mmCIF file of C-alpha atoms in Angstrom:
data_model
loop_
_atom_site.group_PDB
_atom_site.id
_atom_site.type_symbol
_atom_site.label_atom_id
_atom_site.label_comp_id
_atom_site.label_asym_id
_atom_site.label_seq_id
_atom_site.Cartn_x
_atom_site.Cartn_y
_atom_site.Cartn_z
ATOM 1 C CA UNK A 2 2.680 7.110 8.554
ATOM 2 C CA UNK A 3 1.873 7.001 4.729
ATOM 3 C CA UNK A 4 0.596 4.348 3.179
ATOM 4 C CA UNK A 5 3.798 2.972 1.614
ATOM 5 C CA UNK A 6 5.136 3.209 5.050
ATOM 6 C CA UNK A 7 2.755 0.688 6.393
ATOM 7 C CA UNK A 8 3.443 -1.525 3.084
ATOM 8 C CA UNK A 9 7.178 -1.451 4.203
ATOM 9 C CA UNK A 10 5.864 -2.575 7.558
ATOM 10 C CA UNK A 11 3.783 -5.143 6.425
ATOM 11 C CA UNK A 12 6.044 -7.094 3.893
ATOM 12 C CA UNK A 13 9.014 -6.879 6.096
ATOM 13 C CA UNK A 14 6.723 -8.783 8.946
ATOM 14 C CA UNK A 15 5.432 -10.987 5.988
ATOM 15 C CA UNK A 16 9.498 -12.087 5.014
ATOM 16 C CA UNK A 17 8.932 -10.269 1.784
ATOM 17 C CA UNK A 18 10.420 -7.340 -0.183
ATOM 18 C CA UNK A 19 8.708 -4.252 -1.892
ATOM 19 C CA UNK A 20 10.378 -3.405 -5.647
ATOM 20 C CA UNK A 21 10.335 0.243 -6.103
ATOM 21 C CA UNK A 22 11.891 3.472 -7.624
ATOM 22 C CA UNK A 23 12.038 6.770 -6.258
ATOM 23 C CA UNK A 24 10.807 9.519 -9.025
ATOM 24 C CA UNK A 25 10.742 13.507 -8.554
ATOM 25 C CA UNK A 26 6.734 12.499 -8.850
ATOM 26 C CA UNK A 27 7.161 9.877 -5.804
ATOM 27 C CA UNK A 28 7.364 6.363 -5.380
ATOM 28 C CA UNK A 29 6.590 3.935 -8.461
ATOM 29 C CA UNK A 30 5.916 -0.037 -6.736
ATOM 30 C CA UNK A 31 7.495 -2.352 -9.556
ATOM 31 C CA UNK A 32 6.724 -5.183 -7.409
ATOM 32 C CA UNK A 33 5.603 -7.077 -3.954
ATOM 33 C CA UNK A 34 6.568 -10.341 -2.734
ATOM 34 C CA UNK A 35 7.101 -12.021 -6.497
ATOM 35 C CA UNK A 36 4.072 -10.436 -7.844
ATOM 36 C CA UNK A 37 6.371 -8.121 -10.285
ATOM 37 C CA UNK A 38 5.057 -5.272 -12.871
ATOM 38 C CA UNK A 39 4.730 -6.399 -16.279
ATOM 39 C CA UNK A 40 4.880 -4.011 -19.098
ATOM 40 C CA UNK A 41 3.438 -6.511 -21.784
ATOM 41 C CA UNK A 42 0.511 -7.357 -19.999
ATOM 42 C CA UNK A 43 -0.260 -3.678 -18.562
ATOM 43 C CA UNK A 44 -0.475 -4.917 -14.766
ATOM 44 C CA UNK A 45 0.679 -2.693 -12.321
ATOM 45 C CA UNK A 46 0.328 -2.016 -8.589
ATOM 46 C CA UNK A 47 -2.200 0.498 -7.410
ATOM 47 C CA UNK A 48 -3.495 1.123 -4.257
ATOM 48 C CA UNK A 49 -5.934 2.813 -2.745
ATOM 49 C CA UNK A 50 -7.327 3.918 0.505
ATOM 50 C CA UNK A 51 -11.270 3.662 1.808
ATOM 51 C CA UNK A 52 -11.893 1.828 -1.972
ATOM 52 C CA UNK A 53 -10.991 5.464 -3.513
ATOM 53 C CA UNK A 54 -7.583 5.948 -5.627
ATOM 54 C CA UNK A 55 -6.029 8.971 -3.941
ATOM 55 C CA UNK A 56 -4.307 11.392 -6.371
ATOM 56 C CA UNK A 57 -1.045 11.561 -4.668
ATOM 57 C CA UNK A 58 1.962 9.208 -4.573
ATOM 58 C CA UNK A 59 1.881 6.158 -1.570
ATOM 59 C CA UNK A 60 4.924 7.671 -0.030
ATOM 60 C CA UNK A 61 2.761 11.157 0.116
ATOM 61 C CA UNK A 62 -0.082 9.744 1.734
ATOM 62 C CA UNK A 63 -0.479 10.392 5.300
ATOM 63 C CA UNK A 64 -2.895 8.131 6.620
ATOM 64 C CA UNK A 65 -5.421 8.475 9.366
ATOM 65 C CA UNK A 66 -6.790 6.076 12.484
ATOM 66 C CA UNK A 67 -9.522 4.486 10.365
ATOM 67 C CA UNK A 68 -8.521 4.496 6.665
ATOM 68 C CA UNK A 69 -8.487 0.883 4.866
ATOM 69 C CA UNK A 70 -5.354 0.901 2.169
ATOM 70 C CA UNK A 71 -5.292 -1.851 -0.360
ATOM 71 C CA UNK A 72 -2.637 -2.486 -2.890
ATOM 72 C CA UNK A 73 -3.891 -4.042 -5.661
ATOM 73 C CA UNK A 74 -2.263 -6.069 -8.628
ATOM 74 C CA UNK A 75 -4.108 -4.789 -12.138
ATOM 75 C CA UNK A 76 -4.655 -4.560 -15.542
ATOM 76 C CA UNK A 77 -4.586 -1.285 -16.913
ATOM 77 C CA UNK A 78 -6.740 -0.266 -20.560
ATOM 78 C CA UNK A 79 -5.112 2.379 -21.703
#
């Protein structure tokens, strides 16, 4: 399962919806539950897996038995 696969699974059994667009790159999360993407503010969705942002796209992400994924709502610097 990758990890956006097991965010799919988790909002659905939540009553909630996942926002996102399929690029040639992978899967960009606009938004979970109400908690949407904002441009202006430069907060996005990230996630990451055993506290380490993986360098791959959620939906490419094959998870294993013991790994911890967490998708976080932040505020990018750019």
């Amino acid at each position: 399962m990758s990890a956006f696969e097991a965010l799919q699974t988790i909002v659905q059994r939540e009553g909630m919806e996942v926002d996102y667009e399929q690029y040639d790159f992978g899967v960009m999360i606009n938004g979970i539950g109400d908690t949407l993407a904002d441009d202006t503010t430069s907060s996005y969705w990230l996630y990451y897996v055993n506290d380490q942002s993986p360098t791959v796209g959620a939906d490419s992400y094959l998870l294993e038995a013991d790994d911890k994924v967490e998708f976080r709502y932040e505020r990018l610097d750019f």
